[in-house]
mmCIF file of C-alpha atoms and ligand atoms in Angstrom:
data_model
loop_
_atom_site.group_PDB
_atom_site.id
_atom_site.type_symbol
_atom_site.label_atom_id
_atom_site.label_comp_id
_atom_site.label_asym_id
_atom_site.label_seq_id
_atom_site.Cartn_x
_atom_site.Cartn_y
_atom_site.Cartn_z
ATOM 1 C CA MET C 29 101.704 169.493 211.350
ATOM 2 C CA THR C 30 104.371 167.698 213.289
ATOM 3 C CA ILE C 31 106.470 165.078 211.555
ATOM 4 C CA GLN C 32 104.567 162.340 213.458
ATOM 5 C CA GLU C 33 101.241 163.678 212.260
ATOM 6 C CA ARG C 34 102.472 163.777 208.665
ATOM 7 C CA ILE C 35 103.735 160.187 208.929
ATOM 8 C CA ALA C 36 100.358 159.124 210.265
ATOM 9 C CA ALA C 37 98.463 160.998 207.542
ATOM 10 C CA LEU C 38 100.568 159.540 204.727
ATOM 11 C CA GLY C 39 100.167 156.092 206.291
ATOM 12 C CA GLN C 40 96.398 156.398 206.084
ATOM 13 C CA HIS C 41 96.429 157.330 202.437
ATOM 14 C CA VAL C 42 98.735 154.649 201.127
ATOM 15 C CA ASN C 43 95.959 152.465 199.764
ATOM 16 C CA GLU C 44 94.348 155.327 197.914
ATOM 17 C CA MET C 45 97.203 155.276 195.413
ATOM 18 C CA LYS C 46 95.979 154.088 192.024
ATOM 19 C CA ALA C 47 97.802 153.786 188.698
ATOM 20 C CA ALA C 48 96.320 152.698 185.379
ATOM 21 C CA ASN C 49 99.628 152.412 183.581
ATOM 22 C CA ALA C 50 103.383 152.561 183.980
ATOM 23 C CA ALA C 51 103.503 156.331 183.480
ATOM 24 C CA GLU C 52 101.059 156.987 186.300
ATOM 25 C CA LEU C 53 102.970 154.576 188.514
ATOM 26 C CA GLU C 54 106.176 156.475 187.853
ATOM 27 C CA GLN C 55 104.418 159.716 188.825
ATOM 28 C CA LEU C 56 103.521 158.179 192.195
ATOM 29 C CA ARG C 57 107.057 156.963 192.741
ATOM 30 C CA ILE C 58 108.369 160.472 192.060
ATOM 31 C CA LYS C 59 105.751 162.056 194.322
ATOM 32 C CA TYR C 60 106.622 159.951 197.355
ATOM 33 C CA LEU C 61 109.868 158.075 197.040
ATOM 34 C CA ALA C 62 112.165 159.937 194.647
ATOM 35 C CA LYS C 63 114.853 162.204 196.045
ATOM 36 C CA LYS C 64 112.499 165.157 196.388
ATOM 37 C CA GLY C 65 109.452 163.000 197.151
ATOM 38 C CA GLU C 66 107.353 163.501 200.272
ATOM 39 C CA ILE C 67 108.762 160.513 202.168
ATOM 40 C CA SER C 68 112.355 161.331 201.248
ATOM 41 C CA GLN C 69 111.595 164.831 202.488
ATOM 42 C CA LEU C 70 110.574 163.391 205.867
ATOM 43 C CA TYR C 71 113.945 161.579 206.078
ATOM 44 C CA GLU C 72 115.640 164.917 205.453
ATOM 45 C CA GLU C 73 113.752 166.469 208.351
ATOM 46 C CA PHE C 74 114.381 163.372 210.491
ATOM 47 C CA ARG C 75 118.097 164.111 210.379
ATOM 48 C CA ALA C 76 117.599 167.379 212.217
ATOM 49 C CA ILE C 77 115.593 165.836 215.030
ATOM 50 C CA PRO C 78 117.224 165.610 218.453
ATOM 51 C CA LYS C 79 118.755 162.202 219.167
ATOM 52 C CA GLU C 80 116.410 161.298 222.022
ATOM 53 C CA GLU C 81 113.317 161.742 219.846
ATOM 54 C CA LYS C 82 114.700 159.785 216.884
ATOM 55 C CA ALA C 83 113.712 156.323 218.110
ATOM 56 C CA ALA C 84 110.026 157.319 218.358
ATOM 57 C CA ILE C 85 109.977 158.677 214.819
ATOM 58 C CA GLY C 86 112.466 156.460 212.948
ATOM 59 C CA ALA C 87 110.523 153.209 213.311
ATOM 60 C CA PRO C 88 107.159 154.572 211.986
ATOM 61 C CA LEU C 89 108.987 156.431 209.249
ATOM 62 C CA ASN C 90 110.711 153.240 208.085
ATOM 63 C CA ARG C 91 107.381 151.422 208.185
ATOM 64 C CA LEU C 92 105.805 154.190 206.134
ATOM 65 C CA LYS C 93 108.489 153.897 203.500
ATOM 66 C CA GLN C 94 108.018 150.118 203.352
ATOM 67 C CA LEU C 95 104.265 150.556 203.055
ATOM 68 C CA TYR C 96 104.673 152.873 200.057
ATOM 69 C CA GLU C 97 107.257 150.628 198.433
ATOM 70 C CA SER C 98 105.100 147.544 198.740
ATOM 71 C CA ARG C 99 101.981 149.414 197.532
ATOM 72 C CA LEU C 100 103.865 150.636 194.474
ATOM 73 C CA GLN C 101 105.139 147.098 193.857
ATOM 74 C CA GLU C 102 101.572 145.818 194.105
ATOM 75 C CA LEU C 103 100.386 148.422 191.563
ATOM 76 C CA LYS C 104 103.266 147.520 189.282
ATOM 77 C CA GLU C 105 102.195 143.883 189.276
ATOM 78 C CA GLN C 106 98.572 144.817 188.548
ATOM 79 C CA ILE C 107 99.571 146.959 185.577
ATOM 80 C CA GLY C 108 101.831 144.174 184.330
ATOM 81 C CA SER C 109 99.017 141.629 184.322
ATOM 82 C CA VAL C 110 96.618 144.043 182.538
ATOM 83 C CA ALA C 111 99.259 144.678 179.884
ATOM 84 C CA ALA C 112 99.858 140.966 179.559
ATOM 85 C CA SER C 113 96.174 140.258 179.031
ATOM 86 C CA ALA C 114 96.041 143.078 176.447
ATOM 87 C CA GLU C 115 98.852 141.355 174.610
ATOM 88 C CA VAL C 116 96.924 138.115 174.552
ATOM 89 C CA LYS C 117 94.058 139.939 172.820
ATOM 90 C CA GLU C 118 96.266 140.718 169.866
ATOM 91 C CA ASP C 119 96.229 137.228 168.487
ATOM 92 C CA LEU C 120 98.129 137.455 165.238
ATOM 93 C CA THR C 121 96.838 134.109 164.064
ATOM 94 C CA ARG C 122 93.222 135.295 164.211
ATOM 95 C CA THR C 123 91.376 135.829 160.913
ATOM 96 C CA PRO C 124 90.756 139.534 160.201
ATOM 97 C CA ASP C 125 87.500 141.249 161.063
ATOM 98 C CA PRO C 126 84.916 140.660 158.354
ATOM 99 C CA ILE C 127 85.557 143.116 155.537
ATOM 100 C CA VAL C 128 82.449 145.101 154.618
ATOM 101 C CA LEU C 129 81.928 144.610 150.916
ATOM 102 C CA GLY C 130 80.376 147.323 148.766
ATOM 103 C CA GLY C 131 77.002 146.883 147.093
ATOM 104 C CA ARG C 132 76.117 146.800 143.421
ATOM 105 C CA HIS C 133 74.836 150.112 142.101
ATOM 106 C CA PRO C 134 71.082 149.887 141.409
ATOM 107 C CA LEU C 135 71.625 151.049 137.819
ATOM 108 C CA SER C 136 74.159 148.264 137.284
ATOM 109 C CA LEU C 137 71.721 145.743 138.726
ATOM 110 C CA VAL C 138 68.941 146.900 136.409
ATOM 111 C CA ARG C 139 71.210 147.111 133.352
ATOM 112 C CA GLU C 140 72.451 143.579 133.978
ATOM 113 C CA GLU C 141 68.929 142.307 134.391
ATOM 114 C CA ILE C 142 67.876 143.874 131.072
ATOM 115 C CA VAL C 143 70.934 142.432 129.308
ATOM 116 C CA ASP C 144 70.278 139.046 130.868
ATOM 117 C CA ILE C 145 66.645 138.986 129.716
ATOM 118 C CA PHE C 146 67.558 139.782 126.107
ATOM 119 C CA SER C 147 70.629 137.558 126.024
ATOM 120 C CA ARG C 148 68.315 134.606 126.701
ATOM 121 C CA ILE C 149 66.733 135.217 123.282
ATOM 122 C CA GLY C 150 69.976 135.639 121.371
ATOM 123 C CA PHE C 151 70.954 139.306 121.806
ATOM 124 C CA THR C 152 74.635 140.095 122.295
ATOM 125 C CA VAL C 153 76.066 143.305 123.745
ATOM 126 C CA ALA C 154 77.670 145.987 121.565
ATOM 127 C CA ASP C 155 79.567 149.033 122.729
ATOM 128 C CA GLY C 156 80.273 152.474 121.295
ATOM 129 C CA PRO C 157 81.960 155.735 122.310
ATOM 130 C CA GLU C 158 80.292 158.345 124.534
ATOM 131 C CA VAL C 159 82.125 161.141 122.716
ATOM 132 C CA GLU C 160 80.586 160.746 119.293
ATOM 133 C CA ASP C 161 80.180 162.647 116.058
ATOM 134 C CA ASP C 162 77.097 164.138 114.474
ATOM 135 C CA ARG C 163 77.163 161.520 111.738
ATOM 136 C CA HIS C 164 76.641 158.506 114.019
ATOM 137 C CA VAL C 165 74.297 160.253 116.459
ATOM 138 C CA PHE C 166 72.122 162.196 113.997
ATOM 139 C CA SER C 167 72.860 162.105 110.242
ATOM 140 C CA LEU C 168 72.894 158.357 109.708
ATOM 141 C CA LEU C 169 69.780 158.111 111.865
ATOM 142 C CA ASN C 170 67.796 160.293 109.494
ATOM 143 C CA PHE C 171 67.720 163.451 111.610
ATOM 144 C CA ALA C 172 66.983 166.473 109.414
ATOM 145 C CA PRO C 173 69.793 169.082 109.326
ATOM 146 C CA GLU C 174 67.674 171.569 111.274
ATOM 147 C CA HIS C 175 66.422 169.039 113.860
ATOM 148 C CA PRO C 176 66.281 170.658 117.328
ATOM 149 C CA ALA C 177 68.394 167.862 118.867
ATOM 150 C CA ARG C 178 71.291 169.393 116.957
ATOM 151 C CA ASP C 179 70.818 172.569 118.948
ATOM 152 C CA MET C 180 73.216 173.549 121.720
ATOM 153 C CA GLN C 181 70.223 173.820 124.014
ATOM 154 C CA ASP C 182 69.742 170.078 123.815
ATOM 155 C CA THR C 183 73.164 168.636 123.131
ATOM 156 C CA PHE C 184 76.651 169.089 124.563
ATOM 157 C CA PHE C 185 79.089 169.843 121.761
ATOM 158 C CA ILE C 186 82.855 169.464 122.112
ATOM 159 C CA GLU C 187 84.500 172.748 121.164
ATOM 160 C CA LYS C 188 87.017 172.815 118.373
ATOM 161 C CA THR C 189 90.593 173.626 119.248
ATOM 162 C CA GLU C 190 92.029 176.593 117.347
ATOM 163 C CA GLY C 191 92.553 175.864 113.674
ATOM 164 C CA GLU C 192 91.002 172.376 113.939
ATOM 165 C CA GLN C 193 89.201 171.172 110.814
ATOM 166 C CA ARG C 194 86.318 168.740 111.215
ATOM 167 C CA GLU C 195 83.916 167.220 108.760
ATOM 168 C CA THR C 196 81.321 166.655 111.420
ATOM 169 C CA ASP C 197 80.508 168.095 114.862
ATOM 170 C CA VAL C 198 81.840 166.197 117.860
ATOM 171 C CA LEU C 199 79.456 165.842 120.768
ATOM 172 C CA LEU C 200 78.432 163.759 123.765
ATOM 173 C CA ARG C 201 75.972 161.179 122.476
ATOM 174 C CA THR C 202 72.391 162.000 123.327
ATOM 175 C CA HIS C 203 71.169 158.445 122.884
ATOM 176 C CA THR C 204 72.563 154.954 122.499
ATOM 177 C CA SER C 205 70.988 154.756 119.021
ATOM 178 C CA SER C 206 74.410 155.909 117.826
ATOM 179 C CA VAL C 207 75.710 152.415 118.577
ATOM 180 C CA GLN C 208 73.116 151.019 116.138
ATOM 181 C CA THR C 209 74.734 152.918 113.292
ATOM 182 C CA ARG C 210 78.207 151.707 114.223
ATOM 183 C CA VAL C 211 77.023 148.095 114.355
ATOM 184 C CA MET C 212 75.151 148.353 111.043
ATOM 185 C CA LEU C 213 78.169 149.919 109.335
ATOM 186 C CA ASN C 214 80.444 147.151 110.595
ATOM 187 C CA GLN C 215 78.350 143.978 110.556
ATOM 188 C CA LYS C 216 76.249 142.153 108.030
ATOM 189 C CA PRO C 217 72.708 141.002 108.938
ATOM 190 C CA PRO C 218 71.436 139.087 110.738
ATOM 191 C CA ILE C 219 72.184 141.554 113.509
ATOM 192 C CA ARG C 220 70.807 141.143 117.019
ATOM 193 C CA VAL C 221 72.453 143.485 119.514
ATOM 194 C CA LEU C 222 71.807 145.272 122.753
ATOM 195 C CA CYS C 223 73.707 148.494 123.442
ATOM 196 C CA PRO C 224 73.745 149.664 127.067
ATOM 197 C CA GLY C 225 75.463 152.925 127.908
ATOM 198 C CA ARG C 226 75.529 156.432 129.277
ATOM 199 C CA VAL C 227 74.022 159.335 127.366
ATOM 200 C CA TYR C 228 74.138 163.094 127.850
ATOM 201 C CA ARG C 229 71.636 165.900 127.373
ATOM 202 C CA ASN C 230 71.851 169.581 128.088
ATOM 203 C CA GLU C 231 69.202 169.616 130.810
ATOM 204 C CA ALA C 232 68.931 171.504 134.089
ATOM 205 C CA ILE C 233 69.490 169.028 136.917
ATOM 206 C CA SER C 234 66.443 168.352 139.088
ATOM 207 C CA ALA C 235 64.735 165.448 140.834
ATOM 208 C CA ARG C 236 63.250 164.426 137.474
ATOM 209 C CA ALA C 237 65.988 165.240 134.957
ATOM 210 C CA HIS C 238 69.747 164.985 134.807
ATOM 211 C CA CYS C 239 72.382 165.984 132.286
ATOM 212 C CA PHE C 240 73.398 162.358 131.969
ATOM 213 C CA PHE C 241 71.529 159.105 132.304
ATOM 214 C CA HIS C 242 71.610 155.562 130.952
ATOM 215 C CA GLN C 243 69.885 153.790 128.128
ATOM 216 C CA VAL C 244 69.728 150.332 126.662
ATOM 217 C CA GLU C 245 69.201 150.148 122.934
ATOM 218 C CA GLY C 246 68.084 147.063 121.038
ATOM 219 C CA LEU C 247 68.430 146.336 117.316
ATOM 220 C CA TYR C 248 67.377 143.337 115.279
ATOM 221 C CA ILE C 249 67.856 143.161 111.511
ATOM 222 C CA ASP C 250 67.161 140.157 109.344
ATOM 223 C CA LYS C 251 64.929 139.062 106.474
ATOM 224 C CA ASN C 252 61.202 139.274 107.183
ATOM 225 C CA VAL C 253 61.380 140.996 110.563
ATOM 226 C CA SER C 254 57.968 142.465 111.328
ATOM 227 C CA PHE C 255 56.276 144.762 113.800
ATOM 228 C CA ALA C 256 54.611 141.675 115.287
ATOM 229 C CA ASP C 257 58.083 140.317 116.144
ATOM 230 C CA LEU C 258 58.887 143.592 117.873
ATOM 231 C CA ARG C 259 55.702 143.478 119.890
ATOM 232 C CA GLU C 260 56.272 139.883 121.008
ATOM 233 C CA VAL C 261 59.846 140.580 122.092
ATOM 234 C CA LEU C 262 58.767 143.644 124.063
ATOM 235 C CA LEU C 263 55.949 141.717 125.740
ATOM 236 C CA TYR C 264 58.430 138.992 126.688
ATOM 237 C CA PHE C 265 60.745 141.644 128.146
ATOM 238 C CA ALA C 266 57.981 143.373 130.133
ATOM 239 C CA LYS C 267 56.819 140.096 131.684
ATOM 240 C CA GLU C 268 60.348 138.993 132.563
ATOM 241 C CA MET C 269 61.231 142.354 134.038
ATOM 242 C CA PHE C 270 58.024 143.285 135.859
ATOM 243 C CA GLY C 271 56.185 140.000 136.314
ATOM 244 C CA GLU C 272 53.946 137.597 134.396
ATOM 245 C CA ASP C 273 50.801 139.742 134.853
ATOM 246 C CA THR C 274 52.306 142.811 133.202
ATOM 247 C CA LYS C 275 50.434 144.151 130.194
ATOM 248 C CA ILE C 276 51.859 146.337 127.456
ATOM 249 C CA ARG C 277 50.359 148.852 125.065
ATOM 250 C CA LEU C 278 51.961 150.495 122.056
ATOM 251 C CA ARG C 279 51.055 154.068 121.171
ATOM 252 C CA PRO C 280 51.942 155.587 117.774
ATOM 253 C CA SER C 281 54.825 158.023 118.036
ATOM 254 C CA TYR C 282 57.562 159.594 115.967
ATOM 255 C CA PHE C 283 61.328 159.077 115.815
ATOM 256 C CA PRO C 284 63.393 160.068 112.767
ATOM 257 C CA PHE C 285 65.053 156.658 112.611
ATOM 258 C CA THR C 286 62.005 154.381 112.784
ATOM 259 C CA GLU C 287 58.895 154.078 110.655
ATOM 260 C CA PRO C 288 56.390 153.287 112.007
ATOM 261 C CA SER C 289 57.380 154.374 115.508
ATOM 262 C CA ALA C 290 55.749 153.680 118.836
ATOM 263 C CA GLU C 291 56.085 154.264 122.537
ATOM 264 C CA MET C 292 55.475 151.398 124.870
ATOM 265 C CA ASP C 293 53.643 151.634 128.172
ATOM 266 C CA ILE C 294 53.394 148.897 130.755
ATOM 267 C CA SER C 295 50.545 148.472 133.191
ATOM 268 C CA CYS C 296 51.528 150.399 136.304
ATOM 269 C CA ASP C 297 53.541 148.142 138.562
ATOM 270 C CA ILE C 298 52.745 150.260 141.588
ATOM 271 C CA CYS C 299 48.941 150.376 141.553
ATOM 272 C CA GLY C 300 48.434 147.325 139.368
ATOM 273 C CA GLY C 301 46.711 149.424 136.688
ATOM 274 C CA LYS C 302 44.118 151.049 138.967
ATOM 275 C CA GLY C 303 45.686 154.502 138.732
ATOM 276 C CA CYS C 304 48.043 156.197 141.217
ATOM 277 C CA ALA C 305 50.316 159.227 141.544
ATOM 278 C CA PHE C 306 53.166 157.435 139.767
ATOM 279 C CA CYS C 307 51.127 156.698 136.626
ATOM 280 C CA LYS C 308 49.225 159.986 137.017
ATOM 281 C CA GLY C 309 45.994 158.079 137.423
ATOM 282 C CA THR C 310 46.196 156.431 133.995
ATOM 283 C CA GLY C 311 47.249 152.933 135.086
ATOM 284 C CA TRP C 312 50.022 152.976 132.477
ATOM 285 C CA VAL C 313 53.662 154.094 132.537
ATOM 286 C CA GLU C 314 55.793 154.741 129.502
ATOM 287 C CA ILE C 315 59.031 152.792 129.470
ATOM 288 C CA LEU C 316 60.494 152.838 125.972
ATOM 289 C CA GLY C 317 60.486 154.034 122.378
ATOM 290 C CA CYS C 318 60.582 151.628 119.473
ATOM 291 C CA GLY C 319 59.765 151.040 115.839
ATOM 292 C CA MET C 320 60.773 149.475 112.530
ATOM 293 C CA VAL C 321 64.162 150.743 111.393
ATOM 294 C CA ASP C 322 63.547 153.388 108.731
ATOM 295 C CA PRO C 323 64.712 152.167 105.279
ATOM 296 C CA ASN C 324 66.682 155.432 104.973
ATOM 297 C CA VAL C 325 68.737 154.395 108.005
ATOM 298 C CA LEU C 326 69.371 150.896 106.646
ATOM 299 C CA GLU C 327 70.507 152.313 103.296
ATOM 300 C CA ALA C 328 72.699 155.004 104.911
ATOM 301 C CA CYS C 329 74.425 152.240 106.867
ATOM 302 C CA GLY C 330 74.974 150.047 103.801
ATOM 303 C CA ILE C 331 72.156 147.538 104.346
ATOM 304 C CA ASP C 332 69.836 146.704 101.438
ATOM 305 C CA SER C 333 66.378 147.774 102.618
ATOM 306 C CA LYS C 334 64.708 145.691 99.896
ATOM 307 C CA VAL C 335 66.143 142.512 101.391
ATOM 308 C CA TYR C 336 66.277 143.324 105.084
ATOM 309 C CA THR C 337 63.977 144.843 107.650
ATOM 310 C CA GLY C 338 64.512 145.362 111.345
ATOM 311 C CA TYR C 339 63.213 146.756 114.561
ATOM 312 C CA ALA C 340 64.827 148.887 117.230
ATOM 313 C CA PHE C 341 63.933 150.001 120.710
ATOM 314 C CA GLY C 342 65.494 152.181 123.372
ATOM 315 C CA MET C 343 64.769 152.504 127.073
ATOM 316 C CA GLY C 344 66.013 154.541 130.025
ATOM 317 C CA VAL C 345 67.663 152.490 132.764
ATOM 318 C CA GLU C 346 66.834 155.071 135.456
ATOM 319 C CA ARG C 347 63.171 154.898 134.502
ATOM 320 C CA ILE C 348 63.095 151.113 134.879
ATOM 321 C CA ALA C 349 65.079 151.366 138.142
ATOM 322 C CA ASN C 350 62.501 153.894 139.405
ATOM 323 C CA LEU C 351 59.720 151.467 138.702
ATOM 324 C CA LYS C 352 61.549 148.647 140.422
ATOM 325 C CA TYR C 353 62.913 150.523 143.423
ATOM 326 C CA ARG C 354 60.614 153.607 143.636
ATOM 327 C CA VAL C 355 63.458 156.089 143.772
ATOM 328 C CA LYS C 356 61.825 159.519 143.815
ATOM 329 C CA ASP C 357 64.845 161.688 143.106
ATOM 330 C CA LEU C 358 66.951 160.906 140.037
ATOM 331 C CA ARG C 359 69.957 162.661 141.536
ATOM 332 C CA LEU C 360 70.372 159.884 144.102
ATOM 333 C CA PHE C 361 71.646 157.613 141.342
ATOM 334 C CA SER C 362 74.736 159.720 140.781
ATOM 335 C CA GLU C 363 75.502 161.105 144.238
ATOM 336 C CA ASN C 364 77.234 157.977 145.547
ATOM 337 C CA ASP C 365 75.711 158.391 148.988
ATOM 338 C CA VAL C 366 76.437 155.109 150.744
ATOM 339 C CA ARG C 367 73.228 155.359 152.767
ATOM 340 C CA PHE C 368 71.353 155.098 149.465
ATOM 341 C CA LEU C 369 73.621 152.532 147.835
ATOM 342 C CA GLU C 370 73.681 150.234 150.882
ATOM 343 C CA GLN C 371 69.995 149.494 150.393
ATOM 344 C CA PHE C 372 70.585 147.463 147.264
ATOM 345 C CA GLU C 373 72.001 143.995 146.810
ATOM 346 C CA SER C 374 75.467 143.609 148.292
ATOM 347 C CA CYS C 375 78.305 141.809 146.575
HETATM 348 N N1 LIG F 419 66.748 157.149 120.931
HETATM 349 C C1 LIG F 419 65.474 157.372 121.541
HETATM 350 C C2 LIG F 419 65.634 158.369 122.672
HETATM 351 O O1 LIG F 419 66.695 158.588 123.128
HETATM 352 C C3 LIG F 419 64.915 156.104 122.065
HETATM 353 C C4 LIG F 419 64.554 155.171 120.963
HETATM 354 C C5 LIG F 419 63.302 155.275 120.387
HETATM 355 C C6 LIG F 419 65.453 154.250 120.497
HETATM 356 C C7 LIG F 419 62.935 154.417 119.360
HETATM 357 C C8 LIG F 419 65.115 153.408 119.461
HETATM 358 C C9 LIG F 419 63.838 153.505 118.927
HETATM 359 O O2 LIG F 419 65.942 152.503 118.967
HETATM 360 O O3 LIG F 419 63.508 152.665 117.914
HETATM 361 O O4 LIG F 419 64.647 158.922 123.103
#
């Protein structure tokens, strides 16, 4: 290509130059106008051209250079105005983007609802340790020495350190009934407490069982407390929790710490009592254990069983949450998967 042809070709392409930012613009400047750039190169060659031809080439070459300079200037201005408008976007006086708040855990929601229902009829909340001893979890609650709950298969025991002497085994509490014993040992009747908390059992983890879960325990001790009082309180709870139409039924059962003992079913919330997969076709679902506090337990905890009587009940929070939210797999409650947690009430 002759020098004229190259000038003409470059002249045609001047408007194809594009630059999105200052760095790209600088690349273009280097390519064409810097010392070794294509146009500067043409000036180099121009020097060697015979005098008589110079006039015909010099004028277009100068025009070409001007064209490139003004195109680069134009691009520079465009980039400048884009950058300026980007700066405007960063308005430091603007309020921050809305912060996404976390949700309440479904088990917390259910626990709070249970506590709220009972606090309306005078129950206060009591607390106790999760790492407990055999005495508070079993002995004081009338468990026989050979009771299977004391077996390693059912309960997590805390190993002794070398040379450690203990009067009683230390373990992870298997039920919140242990808080009952602490309250009875420390308070005088009338006692009316609710004890929510986490409990542990040596179970294989599956969709239907976990090695830890949550319970809420209730205890009422006063003069003349009867089974009828227990039944009324539980009916009140069931209606508040699951709706006015909910029915309850009490079935005889056995717990070492209550006599008589019962298990309470509510009419199935899912099928309305007609029978479905959840209630295994019976129309009823079991939600708690309860009974009159065994006189042996009262006496062991320093309460005169000739003067006082009381009732107790204990329920699983996961079970109630399942009924309310139809969660099929128990493991979801402890996996902290935000896709699960997001579905419940947000803060
Ligand atoms: N502690 C029992 C359990 O974990 C539940 C229970 C049953 C608690 C009857 C009570 C009760 O207070 O009276 O299965």
